Coordinates of N, CA, C and O in Angstrom, one line a residue:
X257 N 11.8 -26.3 -9.5 CA 11.4 -27.3 -8.5 C 10.4 -26.7 -7.6 O 10.7 -25.6 -7.0
X258 N 9.3 -27.3 -7.4 CA 8.2 -26.9 -6.5 C 8.5 -27.3 -5.1 O 8.9 -28.5 -4.8
X259 N 8.3 -26.5 -4.1 CA 8.4 -26.9 -2.7 C 7.4 -28.0 -2.4 O 6.2 -27.9 -2.8
X260 N 7.7 -28.9 -1.6 CA 6.8 -30.0 -1.2 C 6.1 -29.7 0.1 O 6.6 -29.0 1.0
X261 N 4.8 -30.1 0.2 CA 4.0 -29.8 1.4 C 4.6 -30.7 2.6 O 5.1 -31.8 2.4
X262 N 4.5 -30.1 3.8 CA 4.9 -30.8 5.0 C 3.8 -31.8 5.4 O 2.8 -32.0 4.7
X263 N 4.0 -32.4 6.6 CA 3.0 -33.4 7.1 C 1.6 -32.8 7.3 O 0.6 -33.5 7.2
X264 N 1.6 -31.5 7.5 CA 0.3 -30.9 7.7 C -0.3 -30.3 6.4 O -1.3 -29.6 6.5
X265 N 0.4 -30.5 5.3 CA -0.1 -30.0 4.0 C 0.4 -28.5 3.7 O -0.1 -27.9 2.8
X266 N 1.2 -28.0 4.6 CA 1.7 -26.6 4.4 C 2.9 -26.6 3.5 O 3.7 -27.4 3.6
X267 N 2.9 -25.7 2.6 CA 4.0 -25.5 1.7 C 4.8 -24.4 2.2 O 4.3 -23.3 2.5
X268 N 6.1 -24.6 2.5 CA 7.0 -23.6 3.1 C 8.2 -23.4 2.2 O 8.6 -24.4 1.5
X269 N 8.7 -22.2 2.2 CA 9.9 -21.9 1.5 C 11.1 -22.1 2.4 O 10.9 -21.8 3.6
X270 N 12.2 -22.4 1.9 CA 13.4 -22.5 2.8 C 13.8 -21.1 3.2 O 14.2 -20.3 2.4
X271 N 13.7 -20.8 4.5 CA 14.0 -19.5 5.1 C 15.5 -19.5 5.5 O 16.1 -18.5 5.4
X272 N 15.9 -20.6 6.0 CA 17.3 -20.6 6.6 C 17.8 -22.0 6.4 O 17.1 -23.0 6.4
X273 N 19.1 -22.1 6.3 CA 19.8 -23.5 6.3 C 19.5 -24.2 7.7 O 19.4 -25.4 7.7
X274 N 19.3 -23.4 8.7 CA 19.1 -23.9 10.1 C 17.5 -24.1 10.2 O 16.8 -23.2 10.4
X275 N 17.1 -25.4 10.2 CA 15.6 -25.7 10.3 C 15.0 -25.2 11.6 O 13.9 -24.7 11.6
X276 N 15.8 -25.3 12.7 CA 15.3 -24.8 14.0 C 15.1 -23.3 13.9 O 14.1 -22.8 14.5
X277 N 16.0 -22.6 13.3 CA 15.9 -21.1 13.2 C 14.7 -20.7 12.3 O 14.0 -19.8 12.7
X278 N 14.6 -21.4 11.2 CA 13.5 -21.2 10.4 C 12.1 -21.4 11.1 O 11.2 -20.6 10.9
X279 N 12.0 -22.5 11.9 CA 10.8 -22.8 12.6 C 10.6 -21.7 13.7 O 9.4 -21.2 13.8
X280 N 11.6 -21.2 14.3 CA 11.5 -20.2 15.3 C 11.0 -18.9 14.6 O 10.1 -18.2 15.2
X281 N 11.5 -18.5 13.5 CA 11.1 -17.3 12.8 C 9.6 -17.4 12.4 O 8.9 -16.5 12.6
X282 N 9.2 -18.6 12.0 CA 7.8 -18.8 11.6 C 6.9 -18.7 12.8 O 5.9 -18.0 12.8
X283 N 7.3 -19.3 13.9 CA 6.5 -19.2 15.2 C 6.4 -17.8 15.7 O 5.3 -17.3 16.1
X284 N 7.5 -17.1 15.7 CA 7.5 -15.7 16.2 C 6.6 -14.8 15.3 O 5.7 -14.1 15.7
X285 N 6.7 -15.0 14.0 CA 5.9 -14.2 13.0 C 4.4 -14.5 13.2 O 3.6 -13.6 13.3
X286 N 4.1 -15.8 13.3 CA 2.7 -16.2 13.5 C 2.2 -15.6 14.8 O 1.1 -15.1 14.9
X287 N 2.9 -15.8 15.9 CA 2.4 -15.3 17.2 C 2.3 -13.8 17.3 O 1.3 -13.3 17.8
X288 N 3.3 -13.1 16.8 CA 3.2 -11.6 16.8 C 2.0 -11.1 15.9 O 1.3 -10.3 16.2
X289 N 1.9 -11.8 14.7 CA 0.8 -11.4 13.8 C -0.6 -11.6 14.4 O -1.4 -10.8 14.3
X290 N -0.8 -12.8 15.0 CA -2.1 -13.1 15.6 C -2.4 -12.2 16.8 O -3.5 -11.7 17.0
X291 N -1.3 -11.9 17.6 CA -1.5 -11.0 18.8 C -1.9 -9.6 18.3 O -2.8 -9.0 18.8
X292 N -1.2 -9.2 17.3 CA -1.4 -7.8 16.7 C -2.9 -7.8 16.2 O -3.6 -6.8 16.4
X293 N -3.3 -8.8 15.4 CA -4.7 -8.8 14.9 C -5.7 -8.8 16.1 O -6.6 -8.0 16.0
X294 N -5.4 -9.6 17.1 CA -6.4 -9.7 18.2 C -6.4 -8.3 19.0 O -7.5 -7.9 19.4
X295 N -5.3 -7.7 19.2 CA -5.3 -6.4 19.9 C -6.0 -5.3 19.0 O -6.6 -4.5 19.6
X296 N -5.8 -5.4 17.7 CA -6.5 -4.4 16.9 C -8.0 -4.6 17.0 O -8.8 -3.6 16.9
X297 N -8.4 -5.8 17.2 CA -9.9 -6.1 17.3 C -10.4 -5.5 18.6 O -11.7 -5.3 18.7
X298 N -9.6 -5.1 19.5 CA -10.0 -4.5 20.8 C -10.3 -3.0 20.7 O -10.8 -2.4 21.7
X299 N -10.2 -2.5 19.5 CA -10.4 -1.0 19.4 C -11.9 -0.7 19.5 O -12.7 -1.6 19.2
X300 N -12.3 0.5 19.8 CA -13.7 0.9 19.9 C -14.1 1.1 18.4 O -13.6 1.9 17.7
X301 N -15.2 0.3 18.1 CA -15.6 0.4 16.7 C -16.2 1.7 16.3 O -16.3 2.0 15.1
X302 N -16.6 2.5 17.3 CA -17.1 3.9 17.0 C -16.0 4.9 17.0 O -16.2 6.1 16.8
X303 N -14.8 4.5 17.4 CA -13.6 5.4 17.5 C -12.9 5.5 16.2 O -13.3 5.0 15.1
X304 N -11.7 6.1 16.2 CA -10.9 6.2 15.0 C -10.4 4.8 14.5 O -10.2 3.9 15.3
X305 N -10.2 4.8 13.2 CA -9.8 3.5 12.6 C -8.3 3.4 12.7 O -7.5 4.3 13.1
X306 N -7.7 2.3 12.2 CA -6.3 2.0 12.3 C -5.4 3.0 11.6 O -4.4 3.4 12.1
X307 N -5.8 3.6 10.4 CA -5.0 4.6 9.7 C -4.9 5.9 10.5 O -3.9 6.5 10.6
X308 N -6.1 6.3 11.1 CA -6.1 7.5 12.0 C -5.2 7.3 13.2 O -4.3 8.1 13.5
X309 N -5.3 6.1 13.8 CA -4.5 5.8 15.0 C -3.0 5.8 14.6 O -2.1 6.2 15.4
X310 N -2.7 5.3 13.4 CA -1.3 5.2 13.0 C -0.7 6.6 12.8 O 0.4 6.9 13.2
X311 N -1.5 7.5 12.2 CA -1.1 8.9 12.0 C -0.9 9.6 13.3 O 0.1 10.2 13.6
X312 N -1.8 9.4 14.3 CA -1.7 10.0 15.6 C -0.5 9.5 16.3 O 0.3 10.2 16.9
X313 N -0.2 8.2 16.2 CA 0.9 7.6 16.8 C 2.2 8.1 16.2 O 3.2 8.4 17.0
X314 N 2.3 8.2 14.9 CA 3.5 8.8 14.3 C 3.8 10.2 14.8 O 4.9 10.5 15.1
X315 N 2.7 11.0 14.9 CA 2.9 12.4 15.3 C 3.4 12.4 16.8 O 4.2 13.3 17.2
X316 N 2.8 11.5 17.6 CA 3.3 11.5 19.0 C 4.7 11.0 19.1 O 5.5 11.6 19.8
X317 N 5.1 9.9 18.4 CA 6.4 9.4 18.5 C 7.5 10.2 17.8 O 8.6 10.3 18.3
X318 N 7.2 10.7 16.7 CA 8.2 11.4 15.8 C 8.0 12.9 15.7 O 8.8 13.5 15.1
X319 N 7.0 13.4 16.3 CA 6.8 14.9 16.3 C 6.1 15.4 15.0 O 5.6 14.6 14.2
X320 N 6.2 16.7 14.8 CA 5.5 17.4 13.7 C 6.0 16.9 12.4 O 7.2 16.7 12.2
X321 N 5.1 16.7 11.4 CA 5.4 16.3 10.1 C 4.6 17.2 9.1 O 3.6 17.7 9.4
X322 N 5.1 17.2 7.9 CA 4.3 17.8 6.8 C 3.4 16.6 6.3 O 3.7 15.5 6.6
X323 N 2.3 17.0 5.6 CA 1.4 15.9 5.1 C 2.2 14.9 4.2 O 2.0 13.7 4.3
X324 N 3.1 15.4 3.4 CA 3.9 14.5 2.5 C 4.7 13.6 3.3 O 4.8 12.4 3.0
X325 N 5.4 14.1 4.4 CA 6.2 13.2 5.3 C 5.3 12.1 5.9 O 5.7 10.9 6.0
X326 N 4.1 12.5 6.4 CA 3.2 11.6 7.0 C 2.7 10.5 6.0 O 2.7 9.3 6.3
X327 N 2.4 10.9 4.8 CA 1.9 9.9 3.8 C 3.0 8.9 3.5 O 2.8 7.7 3.4
X328 N 4.3 9.4 3.3 CA 5.4 8.5 3.0 C 5.7 7.6 4.2 O 5.9 6.4 4.1
X329 N 5.7 8.2 5.4 CA 6.0 7.4 6.6 C 5.0 6.3 6.9 O 5.3 5.2 7.3
X330 N 3.7 6.6 6.6 CA 2.7 5.6 6.9 C 2.3 4.8 5.6 O 1.3 4.1 5.7
X331 N 3.0 5.1 4.5 CA 2.7 4.4 3.2 C 1.2 4.6 2.8 O 0.5 3.6 2.5
X332 N 0.7 5.8 2.9 CA -0.6 6.2 2.6 C -0.6 7.0 1.2 O 0.3 7.7 1.0
X333 N -1.7 6.8 0.5 CA -1.9 7.6 -0.7 C -2.2 9.0 -0.3 O -2.9 9.2 0.7
X334 N -1.8 10.0 -1.0 CA -2.1 11.4 -0.6 C -3.6 11.6 -0.4 O -4.0 12.3 0.5
X335 N -4.4 11.0 -1.2 CA -5.9 11.2 -1.1 C -6.4 10.6 0.2 O -7.3 11.2 0.9
X336 N -5.9 9.5 0.6 CA -6.3 8.9 1.9 C -5.9 9.7 3.0 O -6.6 10.0 4.0
X337 N -4.6 10.2 3.0 CA -4.2 11.1 4.1 C -5.0 12.4 4.1 O -5.3 12.9 5.2
X338 N -5.4 12.9 3.0 CA -6.2 14.1 3.0 C -7.5 13.9 3.8 O -7.9 14.7 4.6
X339 N -8.1 12.8 3.5 CA -9.4 12.4 4.3 C -9.1 12.3 5.8 O -9.9 12.7 6.6
X340 N -8.0 11.6 6.1 CA -7.6 11.4 7.5 C -7.4 12.7 8.2 O -7.9 13.0 9.3
X341 N -6.6 13.6 7.5 CA -6.3 14.9 8.1 C -7.5 15.7 8.3 O -7.7 16.4 9.3
X342 N -8.4 15.7 7.3 CA -9.7 16.4 7.5 C -10.5 15.9 8.7 O -11.0 16.7 9.5
X343 N -10.5 14.6 8.9 CA -11.2 14.0 10.0 C -10.6 14.4 11.3 O -11.3 14.8 12.3
X344 N -9.3 14.2 11.5 CA -8.6 14.5 12.7 C -8.6 16.0 13.0 O -8.6 16.4 14.2
X345 N -8.5 16.8 12.0 CA -8.5 18.3 12.2 C -9.9 18.8 12.7 O -10.0 19.6 13.6
X346 N -10.9 18.2 12.1 CA -12.3 18.6 12.4 C -12.6 18.2 13.9 O -13.3 19.0 14.6
X347 N -12.0 17.2 14.4 CA -12.2 16.7 15.8 C -11.1 17.3 16.7 O -11.0 16.9 17.9
X348 N -10.3 18.2 16.2 CA -9.2 18.9 16.9 C -8.2 17.9 17.6 O -7.7 18.1 18.7
X349 N -8.0 16.8 16.9 CA -7.0 15.8 17.3 C -5.6 16.2 16.8 O -4.6 15.7 17.4
X350 N -5.5 17.1 15.8 CA -4.2 17.6 15.3 C -4.4 19.1 15.0 O -5.6 19.6 14.9
X351 N -3.3 19.8 14.9 CA -3.4 21.2 14.4 C -2.5 21.2 13.1 O -1.6 20.4 12.9
X352 N -2.9 22.1 12.2 CA -2.2 22.3 11.0 C -1.8 23.8 11.0 O -2.6 24.7 11.3
X353 N -0.5 24.0 10.8 CA 0.0 25.4 10.8 C 0.9 25.6 9.6 O 1.5 24.6 9.1
X354 N 1.0 26.8 9.1 CA 1.9 27.1 8.0 C 3.4 26.7 8.3 O 3.8 26.9 9.5
X355 N 4.1 26.1 7.4 CA 5.5 25.8 7.6 C 6.3 27.1 7.4 O 6.2 27.8 6.4
X356 N 7.0 27.6 8.5 CA 7.7 28.9 8.4 C 8.8 28.8 7.3 O 9.1 29.9 6.8
X357 N 9.3 27.7 7.0 CA 10.4 27.6 5.9 C 9.8 27.6 4.5 O 10.5 27.9 3.6
X358 N 8.5 27.2 4.4 CA 7.9 27.1 3.1 C 6.4 27.3 3.3 O 5.7 26.4 3.6
X359 N 5.9 28.5 3.0 CA 4.5 28.8 3.2 C 3.5 28.0 2.4 O 2.3 28.0 2.7
X360 N 4.0 27.3 1.4 CA 3.1 26.5 0.6 C 2.8 25.2 1.3 O 1.8 24.5 1.0
X361 N 3.6 24.8 2.3 CA 3.4 23.6 3.0 C 2.8 23.8 4.4 O 2.8 25.0 4.9
X362 N 2.2 22.8 5.0 CA 1.7 22.9 6.4 C 2.4 21.9 7.2 O 3.0 20.9 6.8
X363 N 2.4 22.2 8.5 CA 2.9 21.3 9.5 C 1.8 20.7 10.4 O 0.9 21.5 10.8
X364 N 1.8 19.4 10.6 CA 0.8 18.8 11.4 C 1.4 18.3 12.7 O 2.4 17.7 12.7
X365 N 0.6 18.6 13.8 CA 1.1 18.2 15.1 C -0.1 17.7 15.9 O -1.3 18.1 15.7
X366 N 0.2 16.7 16.8 CA -0.9 16.1 17.6 C -1.2 17.1 18.7 O -0.4 17.9 19.2
X367 N -2.5 17.2 19.1 CA -3.0 18.0 20.1 C -3.2 17.2 21.4 O -3.1 16.0 21.4
X368 N -3.4 17.9 22.5 CA -3.7 17.1 23.8 C -4.9 16.2 23.6 O -4.9 15.1 24.1
X369 N -5.9 16.6 22.8 CA -7.1 15.8 22.6 C -6.7 14.5 21.8 O -7.1 13.4 22.0
X370 N -5.8 14.7 20.8 CA -5.3 13.6 20.0 C -4.5 12.6 20.9 O -4.6 11.4 20.7
X371 N -3.7 13.2 21.8 CA -2.9 12.3 22.7 C -3.8 11.5 23.6 O -3.6 10.4 23.9
X372 N -4.9 12.1 24.0 CA -5.9 11.5 24.9 C -6.5 10.3 24.1 O -6.6 9.2 24.7
X373 N -6.9 10.5 22.9 CA -7.5 9.4 22.1 C -6.5 8.3 21.9 O -6.8 7.1 22.1
X374 N -5.2 8.6 21.6 CA -4.2 7.6 21.5 C -4.0 6.8 22.8 O -3.9 5.6 22.8
X375 N -3.9 7.5 23.9 CA -3.7 6.9 25.2 C -4.9 6.0 25.6 O -4.7 4.9 26.1
X376 N -6.1 6.4 25.3 CA -7.3 5.6 25.6 C -7.2 4.3 24.8 O -7.5 3.2 25.3
X377 N -6.9 4.4 23.5 CA -6.8 3.3 22.6 C -5.7 2.3 23.2 O -5.9 1.1 23.3
X378 N -4.5 2.8 23.5 CA -3.5 2.0 24.1 C -3.9 1.3 25.4 O -3.6 0.2 25.6
X379 N -4.5 2.1 26.3 CA -5.0 1.6 27.6 C -6.0 0.5 27.4 O -5.9 -0.6 28.1
X380 N -6.9 0.6 26.5 CA -7.9 -0.4 26.2 C -7.2 -1.7 25.8 O -7.5 -2.8 26.2
X381 N -6.3 -1.6 24.8 CA -5.6 -2.8 24.4 C -4.7 -3.4 25.5 O -4.7 -4.7 25.6
X382 N -4.1 -2.6 26.3 CA -3.2 -3.1 27.3 C -4.1 -3.8 28.4 O -3.7 -4.8 29.0
X383 N -5.3 -3.2 28.7 CA -6.2 -3.9 29.7 C -6.6 -5.3 29.2 O -6.6 -6.2 29.9
X384 N -6.9 -5.4 27.9 CA -7.3 -6.7 27.3 C -6.1 -7.6 27.5 O -6.2 -8.8 27.9
X385 N -4.9 -7.1 27.1 CA -3.7 -8.0 27.1 C -3.4 -8.4 28.5 O -3.1 -9.6 28.8
X386 N -3.4 -7.5 29.5 CA -3.2 -7.9 30.9 C -4.2 -9.0 31.4 O -3.8 -10.0 32.0
X387 N -5.4 -8.8 31.0 CA -6.4 -9.8 31.4 C -6.2 -11.2 30.7 O -6.3 -12.2 31.4
X388 N -5.8 -11.2 29.5 CA -5.5 -12.4 28.8 C -4.2 -13.1 29.4 O -4.2 -14.3 29.5
X389 N -3.2 -12.3 29.7 CA -2.0 -12.9 30.3 C -2.4 -13.5 31.7 O -2.0 -14.6 32.0
X390 N -3.1 -12.7 32.5 CA -3.5 -13.2 33.8 C -4.3 -14.5 33.7 O -4.1 -15.4 34.5
X391 N -5.2 -14.6 32.7 CA -6.1 -15.7 32.6 C -5.4 -17.0 32.0 O -5.9 -18.1 32.3
X392 N -4.4 -16.8 31.3 CA -3.8 -17.9 30.5 C -2.4 -18.3 30.9 O -2.0 -19.5 30.6
X393 N -1.7 -17.5 31.6 CA -0.3 -17.8 31.9 C 0.0 -17.9 33.4 O -0.5 -17.2 34.2
X394 N 0.9 -18.9 33.7 CA 1.3 -19.1 35.0 C 2.3 -18.0 35.4 O 2.9 -17.3 34.5
X395 N 2.7 -17.8 36.7 CA 3.7 -16.8 37.0 C 5.0 -17.1 36.3 O 5.7 -16.2 35.8
X396 N 5.4 -18.3 36.1 CA 6.7 -18.7 35.4 C 6.6 -18.3 34.0 O 7.5 -17.7 33.4
X397 N 5.4 -18.6 33.4 CA 5.2 -18.2 31.9 C 5.2 -16.7 31.8 O 5.7 -16.2 30.8
X398 N 4.7 -16.0 32.7 CA 4.7 -14.5 32.7 C 6.2 -14.0 32.7 O 6.5 -13.1 32.0
X399 N 7.0 -14.6 33.5 CA 8.4 -14.2 33.5 C 9.1 -14.5 32.2 O 9.9 -13.7 31.7
X400 N 8.7 -15.6 31.6 CA 9.3 -16.0 30.3 C 8.8 -15.0 29.2 O 9.5 -14.5 28.3
X401 N 7.5 -14.6 29.3 CA 7.0 -13.6 28.4 C 7.7 -12.3 28.5 O 7.9 -11.6 27.5
X402 N 8.0 -11.9 29.7 CA 8.7 -10.6 30.0 C 10.0 -10.7 29.3 O 10.4 -9.7 28.6
X403 N 10.8 -11.8 29.4 CA 12.0 -11.9 28.8 C 11.9 -11.9 27.2 O 12.6 -11.2 26.5
X404 N 10.8 -12.6 26.8 CA 10.6 -12.7 25.3 C 10.3 -11.3 24.8 O 10.7 -10.9 23.7
X405 N 9.5 -10.5 25.5 CA 9.1 -9.2 25.1 C 10.4 -8.3 24.9 O 10.5 -7.5 24.0
X406 N 11.3 -8.4 25.8 CA 12.6 -7.7 25.8 C 13.4 -8.1 24.5 O 14.0 -7.3 23.8
X407 N 13.4 -9.4 24.3 CA 14.1 -9.9 23.1 C 13.4 -9.5 21.8 O 14.1 -9.1 20.8
X408 N 12.1 -9.5 21.8 CA 11.4 -9.0 20.6 C 11.7 -7.5 20.3 O 11.9 -7.1 19.1
X409 N 11.8 -6.7 21.3 CA 12.2 -5.3 21.1 C 13.6 -5.2 20.5 O 13.9 -4.4 19.6
X410 N 14.5 -6.0 21.0 CA 15.9 -6.0 20.5 C 15.9 -6.4 19.0 O 16.6 -5.8 18.2
X411 N 15.1 -7.5 18.7 CA 15.1 -7.9 17.3 C 14.5 -6.8 16.4 O 14.9 -6.5 15.3
X412 N 13.4 -6.2 16.9 CA 12.7 -5.1 16.1 C 13.7 -3.9 15.9 O 13.6 -3.3 14.9
X413 N 14.6 -3.7 16.8 CA 15.5 -2.5 16.7 C 16.8 -2.9 15.9 O 17.6 -2.1 15.7
X414 N 16.9 -4.2 15.5 CA 18.1 -4.6 14.8 C 18.2 -4.0 13.4 O 17.3 -3.6 12.8

């Protein structure tokens, strides 16, 4: 049995028995996805790309990794990670050192310069977001957004 299009021509799959919950899940996914896309568009086109930023962010949040751990955690092909690591190492955004437990492996850590790049990227996105919030939301809506952000964090950690 094929799903039927709704009044707007969209074909949707049944997500939940609760239509209101299914609609909420759709709206949250759509809003978070569009906001994420828009914030990524705020990056410096001459700066590091999304994969580089993801690797730097992982090293900042989770600490030192082996290249294999990084590739798995970021779902990157080893060849792609090799290019990324060469790029960030050349720019001294990370250090690579021998693994004391296994000399055949290396350990990758973020450097202060890498942390600066990551912070600048985050600050640029947050400046854009603060401006967009200020320009489009009332004080009451800002309070609602604050509550919603706390709820989104709880859902993300579930």
